Short mmCIF file of C-alpha atoms in Angstrom, two decimals:
data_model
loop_
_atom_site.label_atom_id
_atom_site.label_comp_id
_atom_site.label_asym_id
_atom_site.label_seq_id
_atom_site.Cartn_x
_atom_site.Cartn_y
_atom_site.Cartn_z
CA UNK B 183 0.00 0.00 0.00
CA UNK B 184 1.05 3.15 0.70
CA UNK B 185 4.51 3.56 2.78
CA UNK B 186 5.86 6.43 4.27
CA UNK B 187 9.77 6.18 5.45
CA UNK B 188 12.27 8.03 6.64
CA UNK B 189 13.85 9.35 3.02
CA UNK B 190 9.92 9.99 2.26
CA UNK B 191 9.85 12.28 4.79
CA UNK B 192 12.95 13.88 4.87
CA UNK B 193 11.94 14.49 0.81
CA UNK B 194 8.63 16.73 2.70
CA UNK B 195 10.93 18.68 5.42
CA UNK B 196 12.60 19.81 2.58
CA UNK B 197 9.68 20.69 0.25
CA UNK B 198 8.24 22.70 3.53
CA UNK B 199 11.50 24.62 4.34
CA UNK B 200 12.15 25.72 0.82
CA UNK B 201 7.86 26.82 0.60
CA UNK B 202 7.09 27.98 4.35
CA UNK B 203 10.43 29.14 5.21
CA UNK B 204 12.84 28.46 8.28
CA UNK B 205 11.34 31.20 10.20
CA UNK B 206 7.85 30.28 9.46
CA UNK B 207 8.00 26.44 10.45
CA UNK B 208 7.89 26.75 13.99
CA UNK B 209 4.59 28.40 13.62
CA UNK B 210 3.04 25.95 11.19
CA UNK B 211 3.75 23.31 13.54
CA UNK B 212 1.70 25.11 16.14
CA UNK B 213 -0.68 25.85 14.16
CA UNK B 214 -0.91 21.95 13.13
CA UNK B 215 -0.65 21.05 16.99
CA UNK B 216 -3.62 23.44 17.42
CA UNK B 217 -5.46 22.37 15.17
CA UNK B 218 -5.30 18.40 15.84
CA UNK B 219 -5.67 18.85 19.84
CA UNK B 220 -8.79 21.07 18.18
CA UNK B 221 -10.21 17.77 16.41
CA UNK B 222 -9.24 15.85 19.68
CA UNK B 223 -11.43 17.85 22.07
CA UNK B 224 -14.76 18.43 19.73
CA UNK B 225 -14.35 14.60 19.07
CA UNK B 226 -13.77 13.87 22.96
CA UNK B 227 -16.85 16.04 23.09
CA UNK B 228 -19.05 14.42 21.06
CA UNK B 229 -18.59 10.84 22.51
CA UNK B 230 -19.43 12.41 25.85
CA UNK B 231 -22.30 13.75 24.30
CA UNK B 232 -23.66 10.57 22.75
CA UNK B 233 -22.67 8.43 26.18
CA UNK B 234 -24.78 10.82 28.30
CA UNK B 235 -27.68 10.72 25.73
CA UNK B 236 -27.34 6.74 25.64
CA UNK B 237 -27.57 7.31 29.76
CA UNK B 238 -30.72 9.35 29.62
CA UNK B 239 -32.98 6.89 27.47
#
């Protein structure tokens, strides 16, 4: 299927530096951090949401 290795990804870090930028990399990784513990916490959310329903009927 589909594999994803180290030279893979070195191949990307590269790609990124030379489009984002050195100085800008930092913050895209925050900003992707964000963003997943985001997704994390509405999907956290959600389950609790559906387990209290289930509790209720």
């Amino acid at each position: 299927m589909f594999g994803f290795g180290m030279p893979e990804l070195i191949i990307v870090l590269v790609i990124a530096l030379v489009v984002v930028g050195p100085a800008k990399i930092p913050q895209l990784g925050q900003s992707l951090g964000s963003a997943i513990r985001g997704f994390k916490k509405g999907m956290h959310e959600e389950d609790v949401k559906v387990i209290n329903k289930a509790d209720g009927a």
